[in-house]
Amino acid sequence: PAGRPLRGMTFVSPLRTAPVVRARNPAHNGRVCSTWGDFHYKTFDGDVFRFPGLCNYVFSAHCGAAYEDFNVQLRRGRESNTAMVIRVTMKLDGMVIQLTKDSILVNGHLVQLPFSQSGVFIEFSSSYLKVVARLGLVFMWDQDDSVLLELDPKYSNQTCGLCGDFSGQPVFNEFLSHGVKLTPIEFGNLQKIDGPTEQCQDPVPVPPRDCSPGTGICEEVLSSWLFCTLVDASSYVQACRQDLCLCEHANRTSCICPTLAEYSRQCTHAGGLPLDWRGPHLCPQTCPLNMQHHECGSPCTDTCSNPEHSQLCEDHCVAGCFCPEGTVLDDIGQTGCIPASQCACVHNGATYAPGAGYATDCTNCTCSRGRWNCRELPCPGTCSVLGGAHFSTFDERQYTVHGDCSYVLAKPCNGSVFTVLAELRRCGLTDSETCLRSLTLSLGGGRTVSADVGWGSLCPSWQVTSAQALDPANVTLFRPSTFFIIAQTNLGLQLSIQLAPLMQVFVRLGPELRGRTCGLCGNFNQNQADDFRTLSGVVEGAAAAFANTWKTQAACPNVKNSFEDPCSLSVEN
């Protein structure tokens, strides 16, 4: 529709450049207390009053209970002849939070956002500093003049402070004392809490002014089609008139902007979707970079690192700066709003441009629209035997077996191209003190490579035995140090053997053997649940029963299930 003049200003139907935001939750304006602009307050029960106090006041606290769940205090002040909130102190279930424009302290310690601890979450959301407490409290501050506090209905009739008693009945207890009606200044002064050495002066009542002349703009704007009709505008018209009456700015229209903004916010709490009522001549709002201001946008901003944040948002819309439709906020390069296709990605602290990528032994990843698209690559697996009893399978299932025999560590299930045998023996005074005694690699045809540690010997040995010469094309032996041996085969198998101070082994298999192995190292199929598969194909539930099926000598004693800490049984401890 065409615009219509209003006291020298013209309102034009706004053209939305951001997606229409749907109401995410039902009307809850009866659970919201607020303060804004030139010392205006609205209680939970809907009373709107002006209280120009500059001291520290209880905004809202949990009263009448044995334990105080929350206590929110604030101090207002003036900067450049403009009223604003300068400090907020919150006590939430034992946690003390202090908020100023420059810092956020939790229990006296400076914190960075987002912050989460003990059921309290603090973040920047749209244009607000937001505190959410699991106990049932949401606090929002634009770090200027506006504060909103929303409580769970369970606190009805249990609050006190400038926000009132949350009874659902306007002017029930708030402005009455022993049957005598209190003025807003008298009511506000009752909520003051001075510091230990502070003596803050109460505001002095001043004679009311005649604010009628020249204030017709308030009723015309607040009753216009730009605002919703879900909230009674009369209290806000009165607040707007007070703003104009007390205005000391050259541009008097700027004095009513906070009240217009508050009425718009109350609209969203009532379940409405306010239109973009600001314009070049009425409360213009600037945004950083290429963002745009809207009265109703999702508080869950879509970003390069979280491009679908708004789709999962359950909060109602808020006023603030938002990205144009089809773009997301670049929280990686900090370049403003960009198409998602231009988003970079981050890996290990490094930034990658769209289309760039990185590769590891097992994955190949490419950056696309701020996300990593990774392709799984055939990946080797490693099995280890540490401390003579502690096993980790190719699929990284960990278990402990105190054996006293020779066991099959790994072999192809269908064939005998190679077999890795490990000999575990008792090496202490108890059954739970075992050591890896020797390791044998059998390559078929009687060819073996073995590593052995003699009891009490400081000189570990290794040897090659075969019915025929060992084919160097099948296995290469390398000794990088006195106590370390590496056996590299062309069968997709590598052994890394530590001989001292304790014998330990790492068995590494190539990806071509995935799902084809048997033994104490498991079946290498990326599924830990079936690693305890026995020689007969049955999956055991206990490590001891599983290990007993892979003995190579039937005469050896079976491993027993142990539920004791072996270290507590050692005489050395």
GROMACS .gro file of N, CA and C in nm, residues 333-484:
model
  456
  333GLY      N    1   3.620  -1.626   0.841
  333GLY     CA    2   3.701  -1.518   0.785
  333GLY      C    3   3.661  -1.380   0.833
  334GLN      N    4   3.547  -1.370   0.907
  334GLN     CA    5   3.498  -1.243   0.960
  334GLN      C    6   3.481  -1.138   0.851
  335THR      N    7   3.424  -1.179   0.737
  335THR     CA    8   3.405  -1.087   0.625
  335THR      C    9   3.261  -1.043   0.609
  336GLY      N   10   3.175  -1.073   0.705
  336GLY     CA   11   3.035  -1.034   0.695
  336GLY      C   12   2.949  -1.147   0.643
  337CYS      N   13   2.850  -1.112   0.563
  337CYS     CA   14   2.755  -1.211   0.510
  337CYS      C   15   2.798  -1.251   0.370
  338ILE      N   16   2.809  -1.381   0.347
  338ILE     CA   17   2.854  -1.433   0.218
  338ILE      C   18   2.768  -1.552   0.180
  339PRO      N   19   2.761  -1.587   0.052
  339PRO     CA   20   2.693  -1.712   0.014
  339PRO      C   21   2.763  -1.831   0.078
  340ALA      N   22   2.686  -1.931   0.114
  340ALA     CA   23   2.745  -2.049   0.180
  340ALA      C   24   2.851  -2.114   0.093
  341SER      N   25   2.838  -2.100  -0.039
  341SER     CA   26   2.937  -2.161  -0.129
  341SER      C   27   3.074  -2.098  -0.117
  342GLN      N   28   3.083  -1.978  -0.055
  342GLN     CA   29   3.211  -1.911  -0.038
  342GLN      C   30   3.272  -1.932   0.100
  343CYS      N   31   3.207  -2.014   0.183
  343CYS     CA   32   3.256  -2.037   0.319
  343CYS      C   33   3.383  -2.122   0.319
  344ALA      N   34   3.477  -2.083   0.401
  344ALA     CA   35   3.600  -2.161   0.420
  344ALA      C   36   3.577  -2.266   0.529
  345CYS      N   37   3.676  -2.352   0.549
  345CYS     CA   38   3.671  -2.456   0.651
  345CYS      C   39   3.796  -2.448   0.737
  346VAL      N   40   3.788  -2.506   0.856
  346VAL     CA   41   3.901  -2.505   0.949
  346VAL      C   42   3.935  -2.648   0.989
  347HIS      N   43   4.065  -2.679   0.990
  347HIS     CA   44   4.113  -2.810   1.037
  347HIS      C   45   4.245  -2.789   1.108
  348ASN      N   46   4.249  -2.832   1.234
  348ASN     CA   47   4.370  -2.820   1.317
  348ASN      C   48   4.423  -2.676   1.320
  349GLY      N   49   4.330  -2.580   1.327
  349GLY     CA   50   4.369  -2.440   1.337
  349GLY      C   51   4.402  -2.374   1.205
  350ALA      N   52   4.407  -2.448   1.096
  350ALA     CA   53   4.437  -2.392   0.964
  350ALA      C   54   4.308  -2.371   0.886
  351THR      N   55   4.304  -2.263   0.808
  351THR     CA   56   4.186  -2.230   0.728
  351THR      C   57   4.207  -2.274   0.583
  352TYR      N   58   4.106  -2.338   0.527
  352TYR     CA   59   4.112  -2.388   0.390
  352TYR      C   60   4.003  -2.321   0.307
  353ALA      N   61   4.039  -2.274   0.188
  353ALA     CA   62   3.943  -2.210   0.099
  353ALA      C   63   3.848  -2.314   0.040
  354PRO      N   64   3.731  -2.271  -0.009
  354PRO     CA   65   3.640  -2.368  -0.071
  354PRO      C   66   3.710  -2.444  -0.184
  355GLY      N   67   3.693  -2.574  -0.186
  355GLY     CA   68   3.757  -2.658  -0.287
  355GLY      C   69   3.890  -2.714  -0.244
  356ALA      N   70   3.954  -2.652  -0.143
  356ALA     CA   71   4.081  -2.704  -0.093
  356ALA      C   72   4.055  -2.820   0.002
  357GLY      N   73   4.160  -2.892   0.036
  357GLY     CA   74   4.140  -3.008   0.123
  357GLY      C   75   4.267  -3.059   0.184
  358TYR      N   76   4.256  -3.169   0.255
  358TYR     CA   77   4.370  -3.235   0.318
  358TYR      C   78   4.344  -3.385   0.316
  359ALA      N   79   4.450  -3.462   0.335
  359ALA     CA   80   4.438  -3.607   0.334
  359ALA      C   81   4.517  -3.666   0.450
  360THR      N   82   4.467  -3.775   0.505
  360THR     CA   83   4.537  -3.853   0.607
  360THR      C   84   4.551  -3.996   0.556
  361ASP      N   85   4.602  -4.083   0.640
  361ASP     CA   86   4.616  -4.223   0.599
  361ASP      C   87   4.483  -4.286   0.563
  362CYS      N   88   4.376  -4.237   0.627
  362CYS     CA   89   4.247  -4.305   0.612
  362CYS      C   90   4.137  -4.221   0.550
  363THR      N   91   4.158  -4.092   0.530
  363THR     CA   92   4.053  -4.007   0.476
  363THR      C   93   4.109  -3.906   0.376
  364ASN      N   94   4.022  -3.861   0.287
  364ASN     CA   95   4.053  -3.754   0.194
  364ASN      C   96   3.939  -3.654   0.203
  365CYS      N   97   3.966  -3.532   0.252
  365CYS     CA   98   3.861  -3.435   0.283
  365CYS      C   99   3.872  -3.312   0.194
  366THR      N  100   3.756  -3.261   0.149
  366THR     CA  101   3.749  -3.141   0.066
  366THR      C  102   3.652  -3.042   0.129
  367CYS      N  103   3.689  -2.915   0.130
  367CYS     CA  104   3.604  -2.810   0.187
  367CYS      C  105   3.495  -2.772   0.088
  368SER      N  106   3.370  -2.777   0.135
  368SER     CA  107   3.256  -2.740   0.051
  368SER      C  108   3.149  -2.674   0.137
  369ARG      N  109   3.117  -2.548   0.108
  369ARG     CA  110   3.013  -2.474   0.178
  369ARG      C  111   3.036  -2.473   0.329
  370GLY      N  112   3.161  -2.457   0.370
  370GLY     CA  113   3.194  -2.447   0.511
  370GLY      C  114   3.203  -2.580   0.583
  371ARG      N  115   3.184  -2.689   0.513
  371ARG     CA  116   3.187  -2.821   0.575
  371ARG      C  117   3.288  -2.910   0.504
  372TRP      N  118   3.337  -3.008   0.579
  372TRP     CA  119   3.430  -3.104   0.522
  372TRP      C  120   3.353  -3.222   0.465
  373ASN      N  121   3.374  -3.248   0.338
  373ASN     CA  122   3.323  -3.369   0.276
  373ASN      C  123   3.438  -3.469   0.271
  374CYS      N  124   3.430  -3.572   0.352
  374CYS     CA  125   3.541  -3.665   0.367
  374CYS      C  126   3.507  -3.801   0.306
  375ARG      N  127   3.603  -3.857   0.237
  375ARG     CA  128   3.588  -3.988   0.177
  375ARG      C  129   3.683  -4.084   0.248
  376GLU      N  130   3.625  -4.193   0.295
  376GLU     CA  131   3.705  -4.293   0.365
  376GLU      C  132   3.798  -4.363   0.266
  377LEU      N  133   3.925  -4.377   0.306
  377LEU     CA  134   4.023  -4.449   0.227
  377LEU      C  135   4.057  -4.580   0.296
  378PRO      N  136   4.099  -4.680   0.218
  378PRO     CA  137   4.144  -4.805   0.282
  378PRO      C  138   4.255  -4.773   0.382
  379CYS      N  139   4.237  -4.819   0.504
  379CYS     CA  140   4.324  -4.776   0.614
  379CYS      C  141   4.390  -4.897   0.679
  380PRO      N  142   4.519  -4.889   0.709
  380PRO     CA  143   4.585  -4.999   0.780
  380PRO      C  144   4.534  -5.010   0.923
  381GLY      N  145   4.559  -5.125   0.984
  381GLY     CA  146   4.522  -5.147   1.124
  381GLY      C  147   4.642  -5.191   1.204
  382THR      N  148   4.640  -5.160   1.333
  382THR     CA  149   4.751  -5.196   1.421
  382THR      C  150   4.698  -5.269   1.544
  383CYS      N  151   4.760  -5.381   1.574
  383CYS     CA  152   4.730  -5.458   1.695
  383CYS      C  153   4.855  -5.455   1.782
  384SER      N  154   4.838  -5.449   1.913
  384SER     CA  155   4.954  -5.442   2.002
  384SER      C  156   4.937  -5.534   2.121
  385VAL      N  157   5.053  -5.580   2.172
  385VAL     CA  158   5.059  -5.654   2.298
  385VAL      C  159   5.160  -5.581   2.386
  386LEU      N  160   5.111  -5.520   2.493
  386LEU     CA  161   5.195  -5.439   2.582
  386LEU      C  162   5.194  -5.498   2.721
  387GLY      N  163   5.308  -5.490   2.788
  387GLY     CA  164   5.316  -5.535   2.927
  387GLY      C  165   5.292  -5.683   2.946
  388GLY      N  166   5.300  -5.762   2.839
  388GLY     CA  167   5.284  -5.905   2.853
  388GLY      C  168   5.142  -5.951   2.878
  389ALA      N  169   5.044  -5.861   2.873
  389ALA     CA  170   4.907  -5.903   2.903
  389ALA      C  171   4.801  -5.812   2.842
  390HIS      N  172   4.837  -5.694   2.798
  390HIS     CA  173   4.739  -5.595   2.754
  390HIS      C  174   4.734  -5.590   2.601
  391PHE      N  175   4.617  -5.626   2.547
  391PHE     CA  176   4.598  -5.638   2.403
  391PHE      C  177   4.510  -5.524   2.351
  392SER      N  178   4.540  -5.481   2.229
  392SER     CA  179   4.453  -5.389   2.157
  392SER      C  180   4.439  -5.444   2.016
  393THR      N  181   4.316  -5.476   1.975
  393THR     CA  182   4.293  -5.541   1.846
  393THR      C  183   4.306  -5.441   1.731
  394PHE      N  184   4.299  -5.494   1.608
  394PHE     CA  185   4.303  -5.407   1.490
  394PHE      C  186   4.188  -5.307   1.492
  395ASP      N  187   4.076  -5.344   1.554
  395ASP     CA  188   3.961  -5.255   1.564
  395ASP      C  189   3.960  -5.176   1.695
  396GLU      N  190   4.075  -5.177   1.766
  396GLU     CA  191   4.099  -5.097   1.887
  396GLU      C  192   4.014  -5.141   2.005
  397ARG      N  193   3.976  -5.267   2.010
  397ARG     CA  194   3.914  -5.320   2.131
  397ARG      C  195   4.026  -5.361   2.226
  398GLN      N  196   4.018  -5.314   2.349
  398GLN     CA  197   4.125  -5.340   2.446
  398GLN      C  198   4.079  -5.441   2.551
  399TYR      N  199   4.170  -5.534   2.582
  399TYR     CA  200   4.140  -5.634   2.685
  399TYR      C  201   4.271  -5.683   2.745
  400THR      N  202   4.260  -5.755   2.857
  400THR     CA  203   4.377  -5.806   2.928
  400THR      C  204   4.363  -5.957   2.946
  401VAL      N  205   4.471  -6.029   2.913
  401VAL     CA  206   4.477  -6.174   2.930
  401VAL      C  207   4.613  -6.210   2.988
  402HIS      N  208   4.613  -6.283   3.100
  402HIS     CA  209   4.738  -6.330   3.161
  402HIS      C  210   4.757  -6.476   3.122
  403GLY      N  211   4.814  -6.497   3.004
  403GLY     CA  212   4.829  -6.631   2.951
  403GLY      C  213   4.960  -6.697   2.991
  404ASP      N  214   4.966  -6.829   2.968
  404ASP     CA  215   5.087  -6.907   2.995
  404ASP      C  216   5.099  -7.013   2.885
  405CYS      N  217   5.114  -6.964   2.760
  405CYS     CA  218   5.117  -7.055   2.646
  405CYS      C  219   5.159  -6.975   2.523
  406SER      N  220   5.160  -7.043   2.409
  406SER     CA  221   5.181  -6.978   2.280
  406SER      C  222   5.045  -6.959   2.214
  407TYR      N  223   5.021  -6.839   2.160
  407TYR     CA  224   4.890  -6.805   2.105
  407TYR      C  225   4.905  -6.751   1.962
  408VAL      N  226   4.799  -6.770   1.883
  408VAL     CA  227   4.794  -6.710   1.750
  408VAL      C  228   4.750  -6.565   1.765
  409LEU      N  229   4.839  -6.474   1.727
  409LEU     CA  230   4.803  -6.332   1.730
  409LEU      C  231   4.722  -6.296   1.606
  410ALA      N  232   4.775  -6.330   1.490
  410ALA     CA  233   4.707  -6.294   1.366
  410ALA      C  234   4.746  -6.390   1.255
  411LYS      N  235   4.649  -6.424   1.172
  411LYS     CA  236   4.670  -6.507   1.054
  411LYS      C  237   4.550  -6.490   0.962
  412PRO      N  238   4.568  -6.512   0.831
  412PRO     CA  239   4.452  -6.514   0.743
  412PRO      C  240   4.359  -6.628   0.781
  413CYS      N  241   4.228  -6.599   0.787
  413CYS     CA  242   4.134  -6.703   0.827
  413CYS      C  243   4.132  -6.818   0.726
  414ASN      N  244   4.148  -6.786   0.600
  414ASN     CA  245   4.146  -6.888   0.495
  414ASN      C  246   4.284  -6.898   0.432
  415GLY      N  247   4.374  -6.965   0.498
  415GLY     CA  248   4.508  -6.982   0.443
  415GLY      C  249   4.613  -6.972   0.551
  416SER      N  250   4.736  -6.997   0.510
  416SER     CA  251   4.849  -6.994   0.603
  416SER      C  252   4.967  -6.921   0.540
  417VAL      N  253   4.935  -6.813   0.467
  417VAL     CA  254   5.042  -6.735   0.406
  417VAL      C  255   5.135  -6.680   0.512
  418PHE      N  256   5.078  -6.640   0.625
  418PHE     CA  257   5.159  -6.600   0.740
  418PHE      C  258   5.082  -6.631   0.867
  419THR      N  259   5.156  -6.650   0.973
  419THR     CA  260   5.099  -6.667   1.107
  419THR      C  261   5.191  -6.599   1.206
  420VAL      N  262   5.134  -6.514   1.291
  420VAL     CA  263   5.210  -6.447   1.396
  420VAL      C  264   5.174  -6.513   1.529
  421LEU      N  265   5.275  -6.570   1.596
  421LEU     CA  266   5.255  -6.637   1.724
  421LEU      C  267   5.321  -6.557   1.834
  422ALA      N  268   5.255  -6.550   1.949
  422ALA     CA  269   5.311  -6.482   2.067
  422ALA      C  270   5.314  -6.581   2.183
  423GLU      N  271   5.427  -6.587   2.250
  423GLU     CA  272   5.440  -6.675   2.366
  423GLU      C  273   5.436  -6.590   2.493
  424LEU      N  274   5.333  -6.615   2.576
  424LEU     CA  275   5.321  -6.547   2.704
  424LEU      C  276   5.356  -6.646   2.814
  425ARG      N  277   5.436  -6.602   2.910
  425ARG     CA  278   5.474  -6.689   3.021
  425ARG      C  279   5.468  -6.612   3.153
  426ARG      N  280   5.447  -6.689   3.261
  426ARG     CA  281   5.453  -6.627   3.394
  426ARG      C  282   5.595  -6.578   3.420
  427CYS      N  283   5.604  -6.460   3.478
  427CYS     CA  284   5.737  -6.404   3.506
  427CYS      C  285   5.740  -6.340   3.643
  428GLY      N  286   5.650  -6.383   3.732
  428GLY     CA  287   5.646  -6.331   3.868
  428GLY      C  288   5.596  -6.436   3.963
  429LEU      N  289   5.555  -6.393   4.079
  429LEU     CA  290   5.512  -6.486   4.183
  429LEU      C  291   5.363  -6.519   4.175
  430THR      N  292   5.289  -6.445   4.095
  430THR     CA  293   5.145  -6.469   4.086
  430THR      C  294   5.107  -6.498   3.941
  431ASP      N  295   4.987  -6.555   3.922
  431ASP     CA  296   4.940  -6.588   3.788
  431ASP      C  297   4.917  -6.464   3.702
  432SER      N  298   4.900  -6.350   3.767
  432SER     CA  299   4.870  -6.228   3.693
  432SER      C  300   4.995  -6.149   3.655
  433GLU      N  301   5.111  -6.205   3.680
  433GLU     CA  302   5.236  -6.141   3.638
  433GLU      C  303   5.292  -6.222   3.521
  434THR      N  304   5.263  -6.175   3.400
  434THR     CA  305   5.304  -6.246   3.279
  434THR      C  306   5.382  -6.153   3.188
  435CYS      N  307   5.464  -6.214   3.103
  435CYS     CA  308   5.548  -6.139   3.010
  435CYS      C  309   5.539  -6.200   2.871
  436LEU      N  310   5.563  -6.118   2.771
  436LEU     CA  311   5.576  -6.168   2.635
  436LEU      C  312   5.717  -6.226   2.620
  437ARG      N  313   5.724  -6.358   2.605
  437ARG     CA  314   5.853  -6.430   2.605
  437ARG      C  315   5.917  -6.433   2.467
  438SER      N  316   5.837  -6.458   2.364
  438SER     CA  317   5.891  -6.465   2.229
  438SER      C  318   5.782  -6.437   2.127
  439LEU      N  319   5.826  -6.403   2.006
  439LEU     CA  320   5.735  -6.377   1.896
  439LEU      C  321   5.787  -6.451   1.774
  440THR      N  322   5.697  -6.518   1.704
  440THR     CA  323   5.737  -6.596   1.587
  440THR      C  324   5.649  -6.559   1.469
  441LEU      N  325   5.714  -6.535   1.355
  441LEU     CA  326   5.645  -6.511   1.229
  441LEU      C  327   5.670  -6.629   1.137
  442SER      N  328   5.564  -6.700   1.106
  442SER     CA  329   5.574  -6.815   1.016
  442SER      C  330   5.523  -6.774   0.879
  443LEU      N  331   5.605  -6.800   0.776
  443LEU     CA  332   5.570  -6.760   0.640
  443LEU      C  333   5.534  -6.878   0.553
  444GLY      N  334   5.513  -6.992   0.613
  444GLY     CA  335   5.479  -7.110   0.534
  444GLY      C  336   5.604  -7.178   0.482
  445GLY      N  337   5.593  -7.305   0.450
  445GLY     CA  338   5.708  -7.378   0.399
  445GLY      C  339   5.816  -7.397   0.503
  446GLY      N  340   5.783  -7.384   0.629
  446GLY     CA  341   5.882  -7.402   0.734
  446GLY      C  342   5.970  -7.282   0.759
  447ARG      N  343   5.943  -7.171   0.693
  447ARG     CA  344   6.024  -7.051   0.712
  447ARG      C  345   5.968  -6.969   0.829
  448THR      N  346   6.053  -6.936   0.922
  448THR     CA  347   6.009  -6.858   1.039
  448THR      C  348   6.110  -6.750   1.074
  449VAL      N  349   6.058  -6.646   1.132
  449VAL     CA  350   6.141  -6.541   1.193
  449VAL      C  351   6.097  -6.532   1.338
  450SER      N  352   6.190  -6.542   1.431
  450SER     CA  353   6.152  -6.539   1.571
  450SER      C  354   6.237  -6.441   1.648
  451ALA      N  355   6.175  -6.380   1.747
  451ALA     CA  356   6.245  -6.292   1.841
  451ALA      C  357   6.223  -6.348   1.980
  452ASP      N  358   6.331  -6.354   2.059
  452ASP     CA  359   6.324  -6.421   2.188
  452ASP      C  360   6.396  -6.339   2.292
  453VAL      N  361   6.339  -6.337   2.413
  453VAL     CA  362   6.405  -6.273   2.527
  453VAL      C  363   6.429  -6.380   2.632
  454GLY      N  364   6.556  -6.412   2.658
  454GLY     CA  365   6.587  -6.515   2.757
  454GLY      C  366   6.566  -6.465   2.898
  455TRP      N  367   6.522  -6.553   2.987
  455TRP     CA  368   6.497  -6.514   3.126
  455TRP      C  369   6.627  -6.470   3.193
  456GLY      N  370   6.622  -6.355   3.252
  456GLY     CA  371   6.737  -6.304   3.325
  456GLY      C  372   6.847  -6.253   3.235
  457SER      N  373   6.826  -6.256   3.105
  457SER     CA  374   6.931  -6.214   3.012
  457SER      C  375   6.913  -6.068   2.977
  458LEU      N  376   7.024  -5.999   2.969
  458LEU     CA  377   7.021  -5.859   2.927
  458LEU      C  378   7.049  -5.847   2.778
  459CYS      N  379   7.063  -5.961   2.711
  459CYS     CA  380   7.096  -5.961   2.569
  459CYS      C  381   6.986  -6.032   2.490
  460PRO      N  382   6.881  -5.964   2.454
  460PRO     CA  383   6.776  -6.028   2.375
  460PRO      C  384   6.829  -6.071   2.239
  461SER      N  385   6.768  -6.174   2.185
  461SER     CA  386   6.817  -6.229   2.059
  461SER      C  387   6.706  -6.238   1.958
  462TRP      N  388   6.744  -6.251   1.831
  462TRP     CA  389   6.649  -6.280   1.725
  462TRP      C  390   6.718  -6.369   1.625
  463GLN      N  391   6.642  -6.451   1.558
  463GLN     CA  392   6.702  -6.545   1.465
  463GLN      C  393   6.605  -6.578   1.353
  464VAL      N  394   6.662  -6.630   1.244
  464VAL     CA  395   6.585  -6.675   1.129
  464VAL      C  396   6.609  -6.824   1.112
  465THR      N  397   6.504  -6.903   1.111
  465THR     CA  398   6.517  -7.047   1.087
  465THR      C  399   6.428  -7.084   0.972
  466SER      N  400   6.473  -7.175   0.888
  466SER     CA  401   6.393  -7.212   0.772
  466SER      C  402   6.436  -7.346   0.718
  467ALA      N  403   6.339  -7.413   0.655
  467ALA     CA  404   6.372  -7.537   0.587
  467ALA      C  405   6.440  -7.505   0.455
  468GLN      N  406   6.419  -7.385   0.408
  468GLN     CA  407   6.485  -7.336   0.287
  468GLN      C  408   6.520  -7.191   0.311
  469ALA      N  409   6.601  -7.136   0.226
  469ALA     CA  410   6.649  -6.999   0.247
  469ALA      C  411   6.531  -6.902   0.252
  470LEU      N  412   6.542  -6.802   0.340
  470LEU     CA  413   6.437  -6.701   0.351
  470LEU      C  414   6.441  -6.611   0.229
  471ASP      N  415   6.328  -6.597   0.163
  471ASP     CA  416   6.319  -6.516   0.041
  471ASP      C  417   6.319  -6.368   0.079
  472PRO      N  418   6.423  -6.293   0.044
  472PRO     CA  419   6.426  -6.151   0.081
  472PRO      C  420   6.314  -6.070   0.016
  473ALA      N  421   6.251  -6.128  -0.088
  473ALA     CA  422   6.139  -6.057  -0.149
  473ALA      C  423   6.015  -6.065  -0.062
  474ASN      N  424   6.007  -6.164   0.028
  474ASN     CA  425   5.891  -6.182   0.115
  474ASN      C  426   5.903  -6.104   0.245
  475VAL      N  427   6.022  -6.093   0.300
  475VAL     CA  428   6.041  -6.028   0.430
  475VAL      C  429   6.176  -5.960   0.435
  476THR      N  430   6.176  -5.842   0.494
  476THR     CA  431   6.299  -5.766   0.516
  476THR      C  432   6.310  -5.737   0.664
  477LEU      N  433   6.425  -5.772   0.722
  477LEU     CA  434   6.449  -5.749   0.864
  477LEU      C  435   6.538  -5.628   0.881
  478PHE      N  436   6.499  -5.544   0.976
  478PHE     CA  437   6.575  -5.421   1.001
  478PHE      C  438   6.585  -5.401   1.150
  479ARG      N  439   6.705  -5.368   1.197
  479ARG     CA  440   6.726  -5.348   1.340
  479ARG      C  441   6.774  -5.204   1.361
  480PRO      N  442   6.681  -5.110   1.384
  480PRO     CA  443   6.721  -4.970   1.398
  480PRO      C  444   6.798  -4.942   1.526
  481SER      N  445   6.783  -5.028   1.628
  481SER     CA  446   6.857  -5.011   1.752
  481SER      C  447   6.880  -5.147   1.814
  482THR      N  448   6.957  -5.150   1.923
  482THR     CA  449   6.992  -5.276   1.987
  482THR      C  450   6.870  -5.352   2.034
  483PHE      N  451   6.768  -5.282   2.079
  483PHE     CA  452   6.654  -5.347   2.140
  483PHE      C  453   6.527  -5.335   2.056
  484PHE      N  454   6.541  -5.315   1.925
  484PHE     CA  455   6.422  -5.298   1.842
  484PHE      C  456   6.442  -5.368   1.708
   0.00000   0.00000   0.00000
